[in-house]
Tab-separated table of C-alpha atoms and ligand atoms in Angstrom:
chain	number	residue	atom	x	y	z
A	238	UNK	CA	138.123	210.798	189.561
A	239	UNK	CA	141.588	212.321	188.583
A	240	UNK	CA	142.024	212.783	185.107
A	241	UNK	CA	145.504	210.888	184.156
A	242	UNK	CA	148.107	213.060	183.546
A	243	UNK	CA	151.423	213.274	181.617
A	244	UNK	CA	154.468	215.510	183.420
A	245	UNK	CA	155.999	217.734	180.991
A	246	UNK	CA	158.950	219.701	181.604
A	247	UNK	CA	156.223	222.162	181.444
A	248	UNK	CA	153.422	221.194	183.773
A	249	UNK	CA	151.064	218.305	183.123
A	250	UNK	CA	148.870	217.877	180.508
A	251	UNK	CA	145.495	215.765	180.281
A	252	UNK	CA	147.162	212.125	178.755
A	253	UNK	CA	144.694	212.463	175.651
A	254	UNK	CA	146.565	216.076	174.701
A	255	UNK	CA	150.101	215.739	174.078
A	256	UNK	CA	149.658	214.337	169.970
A	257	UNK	CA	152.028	212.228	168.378
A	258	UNK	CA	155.045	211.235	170.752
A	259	UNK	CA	158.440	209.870	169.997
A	260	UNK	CA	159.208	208.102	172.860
A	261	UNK	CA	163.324	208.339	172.822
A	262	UNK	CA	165.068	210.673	171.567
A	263	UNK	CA	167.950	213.306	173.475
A	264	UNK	CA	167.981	216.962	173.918
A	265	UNK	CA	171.321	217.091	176.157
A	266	UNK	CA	173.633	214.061	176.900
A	267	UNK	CA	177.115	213.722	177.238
A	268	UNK	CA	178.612	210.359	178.351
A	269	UNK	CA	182.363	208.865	178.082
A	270	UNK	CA	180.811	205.920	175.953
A	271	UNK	CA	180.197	208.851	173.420
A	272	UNK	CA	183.390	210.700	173.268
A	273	UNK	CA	182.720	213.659	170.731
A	274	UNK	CA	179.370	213.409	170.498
A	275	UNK	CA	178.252	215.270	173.003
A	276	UNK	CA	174.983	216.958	172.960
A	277	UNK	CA	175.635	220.617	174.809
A	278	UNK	CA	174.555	223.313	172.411
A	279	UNK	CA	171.642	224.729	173.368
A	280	UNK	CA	170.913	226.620	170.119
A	281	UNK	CA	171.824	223.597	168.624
A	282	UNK	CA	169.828	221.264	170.191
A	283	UNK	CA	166.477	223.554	170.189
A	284	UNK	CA	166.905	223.572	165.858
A	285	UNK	CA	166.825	220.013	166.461
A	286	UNK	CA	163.839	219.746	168.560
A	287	UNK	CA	162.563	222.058	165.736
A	288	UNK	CA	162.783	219.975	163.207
A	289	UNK	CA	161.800	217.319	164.663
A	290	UNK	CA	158.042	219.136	165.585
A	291	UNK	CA	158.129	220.264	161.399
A	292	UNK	CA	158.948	216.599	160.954
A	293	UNK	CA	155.402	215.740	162.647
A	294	UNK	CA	155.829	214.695	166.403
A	295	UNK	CA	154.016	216.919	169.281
A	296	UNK	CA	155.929	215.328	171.704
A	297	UNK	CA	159.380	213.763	172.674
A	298	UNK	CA	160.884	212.060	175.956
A	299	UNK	CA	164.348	213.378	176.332
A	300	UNK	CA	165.494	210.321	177.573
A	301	UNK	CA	169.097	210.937	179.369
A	302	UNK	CA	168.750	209.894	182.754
A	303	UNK	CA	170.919	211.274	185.820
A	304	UNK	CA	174.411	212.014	185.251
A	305	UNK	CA	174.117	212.435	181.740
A	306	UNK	CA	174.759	215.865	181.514
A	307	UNK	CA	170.902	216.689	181.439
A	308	UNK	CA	170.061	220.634	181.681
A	309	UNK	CA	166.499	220.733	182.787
A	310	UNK	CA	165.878	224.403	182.397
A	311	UNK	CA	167.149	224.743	178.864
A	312	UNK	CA	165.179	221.729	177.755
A	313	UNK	CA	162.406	223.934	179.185
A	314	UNK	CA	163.368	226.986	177.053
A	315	UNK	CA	163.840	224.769	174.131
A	316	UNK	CA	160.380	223.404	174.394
A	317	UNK	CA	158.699	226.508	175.269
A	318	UNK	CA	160.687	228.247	172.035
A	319	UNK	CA	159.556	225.338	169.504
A	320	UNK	CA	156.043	223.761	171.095
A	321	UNK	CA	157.365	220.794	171.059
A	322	UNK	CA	156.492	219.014	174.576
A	323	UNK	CA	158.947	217.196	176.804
A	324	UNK	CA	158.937	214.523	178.872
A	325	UNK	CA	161.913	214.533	180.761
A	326	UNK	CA	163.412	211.389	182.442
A	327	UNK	CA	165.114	210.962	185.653
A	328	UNK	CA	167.138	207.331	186.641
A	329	UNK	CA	170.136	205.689	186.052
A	330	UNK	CA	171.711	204.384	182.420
A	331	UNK	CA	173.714	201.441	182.435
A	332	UNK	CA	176.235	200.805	184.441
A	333	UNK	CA	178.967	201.589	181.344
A	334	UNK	CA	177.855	205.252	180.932
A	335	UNK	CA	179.209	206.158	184.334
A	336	UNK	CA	183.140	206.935	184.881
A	337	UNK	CA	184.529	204.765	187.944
A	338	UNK	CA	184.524	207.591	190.571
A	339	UNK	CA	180.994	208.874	189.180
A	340	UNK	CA	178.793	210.059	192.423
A	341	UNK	CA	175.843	208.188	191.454
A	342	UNK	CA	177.768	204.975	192.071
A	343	UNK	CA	177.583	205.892	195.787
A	344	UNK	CA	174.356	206.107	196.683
A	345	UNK	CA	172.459	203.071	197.677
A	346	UNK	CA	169.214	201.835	197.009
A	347	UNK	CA	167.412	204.225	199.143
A	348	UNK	CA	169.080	207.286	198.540
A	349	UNK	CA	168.504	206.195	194.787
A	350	UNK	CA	164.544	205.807	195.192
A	351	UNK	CA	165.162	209.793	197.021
A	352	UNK	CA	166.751	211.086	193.698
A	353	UNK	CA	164.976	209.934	191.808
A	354	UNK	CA	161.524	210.400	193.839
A	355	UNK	CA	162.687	214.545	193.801
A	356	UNK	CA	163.502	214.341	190.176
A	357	UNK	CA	159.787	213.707	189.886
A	358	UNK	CA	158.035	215.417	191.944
A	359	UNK	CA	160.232	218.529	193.097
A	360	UNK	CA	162.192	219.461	190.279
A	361	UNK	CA	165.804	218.080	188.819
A	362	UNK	CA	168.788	219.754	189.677
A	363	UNK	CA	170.327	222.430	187.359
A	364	UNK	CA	172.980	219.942	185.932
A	365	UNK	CA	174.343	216.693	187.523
A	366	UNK	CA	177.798	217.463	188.071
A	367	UNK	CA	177.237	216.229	191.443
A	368	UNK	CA	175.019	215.352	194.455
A	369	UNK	CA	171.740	217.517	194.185
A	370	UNK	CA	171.838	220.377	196.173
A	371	UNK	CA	169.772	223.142	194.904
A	372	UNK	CA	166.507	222.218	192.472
A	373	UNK	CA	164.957	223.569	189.355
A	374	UNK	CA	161.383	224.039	189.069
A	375	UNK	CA	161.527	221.570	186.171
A	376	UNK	CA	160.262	217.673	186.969
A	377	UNK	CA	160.930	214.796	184.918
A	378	UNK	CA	158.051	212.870	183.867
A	379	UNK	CA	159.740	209.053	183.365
A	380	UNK	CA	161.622	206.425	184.995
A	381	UNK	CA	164.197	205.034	183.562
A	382	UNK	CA	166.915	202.112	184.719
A	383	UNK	CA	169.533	200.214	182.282
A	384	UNK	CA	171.258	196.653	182.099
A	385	UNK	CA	174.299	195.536	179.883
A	386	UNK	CA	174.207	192.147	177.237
A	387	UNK	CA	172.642	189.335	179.243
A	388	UNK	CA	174.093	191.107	182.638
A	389	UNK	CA	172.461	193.125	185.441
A	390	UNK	CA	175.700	194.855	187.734
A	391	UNK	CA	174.956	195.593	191.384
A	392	UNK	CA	174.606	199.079	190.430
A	393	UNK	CA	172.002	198.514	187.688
A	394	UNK	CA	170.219	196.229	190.233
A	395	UNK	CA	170.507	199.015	192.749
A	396	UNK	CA	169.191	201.451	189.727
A	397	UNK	CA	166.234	198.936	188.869
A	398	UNK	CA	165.186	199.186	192.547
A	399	UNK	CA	165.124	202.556	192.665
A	400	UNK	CA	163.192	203.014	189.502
A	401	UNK	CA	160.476	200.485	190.679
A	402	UNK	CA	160.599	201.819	194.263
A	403	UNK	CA	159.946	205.662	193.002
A	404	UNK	CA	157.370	204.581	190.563
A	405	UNK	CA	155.358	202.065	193.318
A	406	UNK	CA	155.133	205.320	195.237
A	407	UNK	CA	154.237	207.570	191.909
A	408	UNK	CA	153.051	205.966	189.136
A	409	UNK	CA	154.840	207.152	186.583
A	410	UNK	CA	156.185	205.122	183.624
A	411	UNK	CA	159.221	203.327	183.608
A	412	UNK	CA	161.713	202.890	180.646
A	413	UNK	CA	164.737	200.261	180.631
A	414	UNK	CA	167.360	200.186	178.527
A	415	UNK	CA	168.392	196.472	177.016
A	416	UNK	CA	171.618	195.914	175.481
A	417	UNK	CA	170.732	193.750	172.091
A	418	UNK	CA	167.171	193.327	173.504
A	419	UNK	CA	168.537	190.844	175.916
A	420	UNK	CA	167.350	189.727	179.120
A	421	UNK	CA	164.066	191.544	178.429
A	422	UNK	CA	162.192	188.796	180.681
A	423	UNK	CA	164.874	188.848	183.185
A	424	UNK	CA	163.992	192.741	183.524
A	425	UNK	CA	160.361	192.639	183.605
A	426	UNK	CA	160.807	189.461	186.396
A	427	UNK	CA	162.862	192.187	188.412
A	428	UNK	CA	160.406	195.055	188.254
A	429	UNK	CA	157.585	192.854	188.578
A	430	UNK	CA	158.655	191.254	191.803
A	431	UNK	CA	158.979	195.189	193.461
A	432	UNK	CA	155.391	195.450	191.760
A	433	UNK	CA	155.749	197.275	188.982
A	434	UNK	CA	153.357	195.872	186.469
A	435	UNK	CA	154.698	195.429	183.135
A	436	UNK	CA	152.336	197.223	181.380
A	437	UNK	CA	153.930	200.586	182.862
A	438	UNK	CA	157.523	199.208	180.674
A	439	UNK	CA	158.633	199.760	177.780
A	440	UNK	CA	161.763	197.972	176.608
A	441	UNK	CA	163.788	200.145	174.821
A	442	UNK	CA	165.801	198.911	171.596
A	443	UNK	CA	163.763	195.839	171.842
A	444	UNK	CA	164.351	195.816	168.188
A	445	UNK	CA	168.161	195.359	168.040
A	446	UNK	CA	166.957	191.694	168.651
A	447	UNK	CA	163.975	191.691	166.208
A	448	UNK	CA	162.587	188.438	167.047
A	449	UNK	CA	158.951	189.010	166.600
A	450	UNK	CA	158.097	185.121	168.657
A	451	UNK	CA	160.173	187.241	171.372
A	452	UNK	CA	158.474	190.086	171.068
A	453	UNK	CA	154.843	188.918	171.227
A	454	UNK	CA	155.669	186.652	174.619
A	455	UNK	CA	157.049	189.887	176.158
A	456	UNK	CA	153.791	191.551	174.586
A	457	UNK	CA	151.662	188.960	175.953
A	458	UNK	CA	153.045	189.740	179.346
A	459	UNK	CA	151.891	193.422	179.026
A	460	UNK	CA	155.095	194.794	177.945
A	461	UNK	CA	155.213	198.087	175.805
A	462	UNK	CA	157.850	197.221	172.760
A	463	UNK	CA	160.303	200.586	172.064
A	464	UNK	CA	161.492	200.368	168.651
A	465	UNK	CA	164.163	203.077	167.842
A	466	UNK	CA	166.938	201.617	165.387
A	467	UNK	CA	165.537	202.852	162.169
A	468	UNK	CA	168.938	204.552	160.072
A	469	UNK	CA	170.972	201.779	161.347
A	470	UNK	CA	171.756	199.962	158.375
A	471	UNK	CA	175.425	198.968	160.056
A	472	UNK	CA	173.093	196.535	162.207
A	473	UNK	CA	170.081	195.879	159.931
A	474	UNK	CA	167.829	197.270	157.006
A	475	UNK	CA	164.881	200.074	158.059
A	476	UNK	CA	163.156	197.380	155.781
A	477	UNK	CA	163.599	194.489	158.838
A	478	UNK	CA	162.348	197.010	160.851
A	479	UNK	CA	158.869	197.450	159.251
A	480	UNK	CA	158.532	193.787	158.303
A	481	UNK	CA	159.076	193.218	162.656
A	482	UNK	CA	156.866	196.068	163.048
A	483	UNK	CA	154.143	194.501	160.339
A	484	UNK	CA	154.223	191.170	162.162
A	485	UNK	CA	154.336	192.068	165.926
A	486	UNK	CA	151.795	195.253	165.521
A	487	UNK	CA	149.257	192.503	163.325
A	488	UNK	CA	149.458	189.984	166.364
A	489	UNK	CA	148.239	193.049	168.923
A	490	UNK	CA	151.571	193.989	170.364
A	491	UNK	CA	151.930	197.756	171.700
A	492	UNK	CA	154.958	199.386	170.276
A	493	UNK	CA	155.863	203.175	170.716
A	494	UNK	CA	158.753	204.623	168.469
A	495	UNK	CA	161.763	206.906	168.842
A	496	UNK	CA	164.721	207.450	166.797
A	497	UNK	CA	167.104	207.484	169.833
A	498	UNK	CA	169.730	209.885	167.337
A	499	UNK	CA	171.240	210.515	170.149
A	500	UNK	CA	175.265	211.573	168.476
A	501	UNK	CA	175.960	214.894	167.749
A	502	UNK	CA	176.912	213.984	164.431
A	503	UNK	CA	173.864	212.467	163.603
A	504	UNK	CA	172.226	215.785	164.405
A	505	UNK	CA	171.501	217.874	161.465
A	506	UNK	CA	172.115	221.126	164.002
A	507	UNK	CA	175.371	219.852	164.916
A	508	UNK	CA	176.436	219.635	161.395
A	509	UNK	CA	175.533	215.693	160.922
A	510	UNK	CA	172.858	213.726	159.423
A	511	UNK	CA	170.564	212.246	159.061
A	512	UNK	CA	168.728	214.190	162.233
A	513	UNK	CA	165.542	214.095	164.230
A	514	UNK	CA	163.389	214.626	161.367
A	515	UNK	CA	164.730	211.003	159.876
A	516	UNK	CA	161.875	209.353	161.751
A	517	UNK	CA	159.112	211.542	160.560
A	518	UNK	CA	160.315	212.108	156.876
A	519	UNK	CA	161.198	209.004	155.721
A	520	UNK	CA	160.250	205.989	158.372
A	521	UNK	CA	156.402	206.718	159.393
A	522	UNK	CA	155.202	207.034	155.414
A	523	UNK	CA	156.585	203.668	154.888
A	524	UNK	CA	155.563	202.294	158.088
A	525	UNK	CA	151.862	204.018	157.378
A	526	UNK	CA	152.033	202.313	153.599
A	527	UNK	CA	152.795	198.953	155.474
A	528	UNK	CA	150.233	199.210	158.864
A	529	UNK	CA	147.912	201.721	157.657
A	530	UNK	CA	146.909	205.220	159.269
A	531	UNK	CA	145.119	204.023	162.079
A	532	UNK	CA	147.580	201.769	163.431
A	533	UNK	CA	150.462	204.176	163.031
A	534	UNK	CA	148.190	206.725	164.906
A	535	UNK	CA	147.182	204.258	167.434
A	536	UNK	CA	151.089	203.986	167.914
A	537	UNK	CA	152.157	207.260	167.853
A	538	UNK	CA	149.705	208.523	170.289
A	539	UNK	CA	147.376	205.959	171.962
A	540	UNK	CA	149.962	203.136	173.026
A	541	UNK	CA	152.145	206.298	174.070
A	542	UNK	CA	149.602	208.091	175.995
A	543	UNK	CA	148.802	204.719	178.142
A	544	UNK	CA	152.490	204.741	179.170
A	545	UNK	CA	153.367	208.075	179.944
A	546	UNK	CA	150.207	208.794	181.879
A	547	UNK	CA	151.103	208.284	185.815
A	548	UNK	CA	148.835	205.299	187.371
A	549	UNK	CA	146.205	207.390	189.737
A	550	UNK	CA	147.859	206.597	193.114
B	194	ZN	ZN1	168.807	206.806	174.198
């Protein structure tokens, strides 16, 4: 039997020996829905990842997907430099992240499912300022797709095929982005009907709806629940968050966390707050105080290991 495996931007490690994962979080990204808060410093970015390993995560996925302005190789130097492992994530965002004239708009489903198929198992390019040519050595290790509030584009469709396409033939876990945590079923129908089993899912910012009845029939489904809008207090209370995360984890529902930053001026690096470490330092005692140690653990590495190991094919 193969021993399940996670894909680093690294190599691949046994599933059981990557630690305490944050599932979403961003080394590099630069889209126009983010206009000066671009993430492009490389010096910058690795005191980040720093902190966020002091903080008390092993592990992070980078989760910008193609286009994004991803750099594969320095997310390698940055996780070689700070031991902080990387799972790096090839697919599409949401439709809104990508300019008019953007080359991934072009390609169609196949050439899609190719992309992203190399991404995995060849190596990502060296940026994505256009078309692949030339590859790094460096593979990404997650799927990901995205869909707008309560609305699926032909591109994100095209995107969602891809992803489930690439991971039929792979394995490897798939992430999708939900606007407000809606159309979370819709999704899951979607992937489900290429034969991607839910289990392999997480929703991501399933908590900007936090609707625990919601959550648990998407958990009873399989789903994996990505909770990432702790330091939002714009949108809700960190204290909403653990009372959702109290109820939904009680009832047997697998959640992974991230902090999903994401803005360089929320990065303490860039000059911002309140950083990586926010998570970490002042989120997971709370959360611990409210679940206990052994569910926060099963969270942080169990539930996360599951997902990011690639289904034996
Ligand atoms: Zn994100």
């Amino acid at each position: 039997m193969i021993t399940p495996f996670i894909r680093t931007v690294l190599g691949d490690v046994a599933a059981g020996e990557i630690g305490r994962v944050n599932y979403h979080e961003h080394l590099f990204q630069v889209s126009p829905l983010l206009p000066g808060d671009e993430l492009t410093d490389e010096a910058a970015s690795r005191a980040e990842a720093a902190a966020l390993r002091a903080s008390g995560f092993d592990a992070m996925v980078d989760a910008t997907p193609v286009g994004l302005g991803r750099d594969p190789r320095a997310v390698a130097r940055i996780s070689a430099a700070t031991s902080l492992k990387v799972v790096a994530t090839t697919g599409a965002h949401r439709d809104a992240h990508y300019a008019d004239d953007h080359w991934l708009r072009n390609l169609d489903e196949t050439a899609l499912t190719a992309l992203f198929l190399a991404d995995l198992t060849t190596g990502m390019p060296p940026n994505d300022d256009g078309p692949p040519g030339a590859r790094s050595t460096v593979r990404a290790g997650v799927l990901k797709a995205g869909i707008d509030y309560w609305q699926i584009s032909a591109f994100e469709q095209r995107a969602l095929s891809g992803v489930a396409a690439a991971h039929v033939e792979t394995g490897a876990p798939v992430m999708v982005h939900l606007e407000f945590g809606t159309a979370a079923h819709e999704v899951l129908d979607v992937l489900e009907a290429f034969g991607v089993r839910p289990s392999r899912v997480v929703l991501a910012h399933a908590d900007r709806n936090p609707d625990p009845g919601l959550h648990l029939d998407l958990a009873a489904r399989g789903a994996v629940l990505g909770y990432d809008g702790m330091a939002r207090p714009r949108s809700r209370t960190d204290a909403e968050l653990l009372d959702l995360t109290a109820d939904v984890v009680a009832a047997g529902a697998t959640v992974v966390l991230g902090g999903d930053v994401a803005r360089r001026s929320r990065y303490e690096s860039y000059g911002g707050m309140p950083g990586l470490a926010y998570l970490g330092r002042r989120y997971l005692p709370r959360l611990a105080e409210r679940i206990g140690h052994e569910a926060l653990s099963d969270i942080l590495t169990s539930n996360a290991h599951r997902w990011l190991a690639w289904d034996v094919r």
